[in-house]
């Protein structure tokens, strides 16, 4: 059953983006009630060709683009550019992911569009933003994390950065800021009647994730200045130098006897005391500020002495912030997440009558603010909506 009203009912989005950041942003807007018109080049965007496939259809494309109207336009051709201009004239929001200057070269300059359509909210998502020395550079998630120093805070073995398991820049630096700023712009438009241009740079948001390390470095630099010394950047921490990147035994991954891992997040004293009691850590080592390395090694030896099942049974029911690291398959089947209904919303693949579905990307939208779970969310073929009225 459809909710009575959704926050973005009556809002139209023209989405020119590809791959992950923009499509995930427009998926969230669609789930909140917006009409999303996805504009693709002839043959469809790159994500349509990503494996794995369900029949001839890309599963990654499906989970990001269900419920959108897909049209095909060749923006090298003037009639198709004219059609895009007509779509934008009727839209509330435009999302694009081109390098700076591309839309202007197509005759669709963002400044001119927002001048011509004062209520338009125009959101450009790029790696490095619309200005600055790197604005024209190509990049992917790993590049943005590398350039901003975030990778240097996540060491592997031995002391080398690891490829992160999540596309942090694409999602938390691109899609999420795009949605947040679009919603803020919509609210301001309610008050003023005017839209705006939004510049989302995925690299910029990576510094938010380094907030603690930056605070430490800035405090060191400020202290050096106050003492009359010259501020130096070497006060910024590296890997394993902060409480949340490995310096503290209270926030660690410890291997078990069967080569699983226990994630310990016992930062607060009450959780640390509970954890120490449970594993019978000797009293002299519990004051981890004295010799954190000695404490960490002692905890390592204790956790390494028993298997994951033992520690899971002992620690997870206890109020001490300890969790055995699950595989994704184990997490997907966990009764907690099943009960929360995280995977209940499904995309319907394009073949009529097959009933083939796949859960869409999980989204941080409260159930009462998004489309009802049982409403169909079809994945369209390239250009399927070309003949529908704008």
PDB file of N, CA and C in Angstrom, residues 98-110:
ATOM      1  N   UNK A  98      29.287  15.205 -15.403  1.00  0.00           N
ATOM      2  CA  UNK A  98      30.302  15.490 -16.407  1.00  0.00           C
ATOM      3  C   UNK A  98      31.462  16.271 -15.789  1.00  0.00           C
ATOM      4  N   UNK A  99      32.587  16.273 -16.492  1.00  0.00           N
ATOM      5  CA  UNK A  99      33.666  17.165 -16.070  1.00  0.00           C
ATOM      6  C   UNK A  99      33.220  18.617 -16.275  1.00  0.00           C
ATOM      7  N   UNK A 100      33.792  19.531 -15.501  1.00  0.00           N
ATOM      8  CA  UNK A 100      33.404  20.936 -15.658  1.00  0.00           C
ATOM      9  C   UNK A 100      33.560  21.409 -17.103  1.00  0.00           C
ATOM     10  N   UNK A 101      32.566  22.119 -17.587  1.00  0.00           N
ATOM     11  CA  UNK A 101      32.619  22.686 -18.930  1.00  0.00           C
ATOM     12  C   UNK A 101      31.916  21.879 -19.994  1.00  0.00           C
ATOM     13  N   UNK A 102      31.630  20.612 -19.737  1.00  0.00           N
ATOM     14  CA  UNK A 102      31.015  19.768 -20.766  1.00  0.00           C
ATOM     15  C   UNK A 102      29.620  20.270 -21.120  1.00  0.00           C
ATOM     16  N   UNK A 103      28.811  20.555 -20.122  1.00  0.00           N
ATOM     17  CA  UNK A 103      27.444  21.011 -20.409  1.00  0.00           C
ATOM     18  C   UNK A 103      27.453  22.336 -21.172  1.00  0.00           C
ATOM     19  N   UNK A 104      28.376  23.216 -20.841  1.00  0.00           N
ATOM     20  CA  UNK A 104      28.463  24.487 -21.564  1.00  0.00           C
ATOM     21  C   UNK A 104      28.816  24.255 -23.027  1.00  0.00           C
ATOM     22  N   UNK A 105      29.715  23.304 -23.280  1.00  0.00           N
ATOM     23  CA  UNK A 105      30.091  23.021 -24.668  1.00  0.00           C
ATOM     24  C   UNK A 105      28.933  22.411 -25.455  1.00  0.00           C
ATOM     25  N   UNK A 106      27.992  21.798 -24.743  1.00  0.00           N
ATOM     26  CA  UNK A 106      26.805  21.246 -25.394  1.00  0.00           C
ATOM     27  C   UNK A 106      25.717  22.297 -25.593  1.00  0.00           C
ATOM     28  N   UNK A 107      26.014  23.528 -25.200  1.00  0.00           N
ATOM     29  CA  UNK A 107      25.014  24.584 -25.315  1.00  0.00           C
ATOM     30  C   UNK A 107      24.029  24.611 -24.170  1.00  0.00           C
ATOM     31  N   UNK A 108      24.380  23.931 -23.068  1.00  0.00           N
ATOM     32  CA  UNK A 108      23.495  23.853 -21.903  1.00  0.00           C
ATOM     33  C   UNK A 108      24.254  24.330 -20.671  1.00  0.00           C
ATOM     34  N   UNK A 109      24.765  25.538 -20.757  1.00  0.00           N
ATOM     35  CA  UNK A 109      25.572  26.104 -19.682  1.00  0.00           C
ATOM     36  C   UNK A 109      24.762  26.178 -18.385  1.00  0.00           C
ATOM     37  N   UNK A 110      25.291  25.640 -17.286  1.00  0.00           N
ATOM     38  CA  UNK A 110      24.524  25.642 -16.030  1.00  0.00           C
ATOM     39  C   UNK A 110      24.109  27.037 -15.573  1.00  0.00           C
TER      40      UNK A 110
END
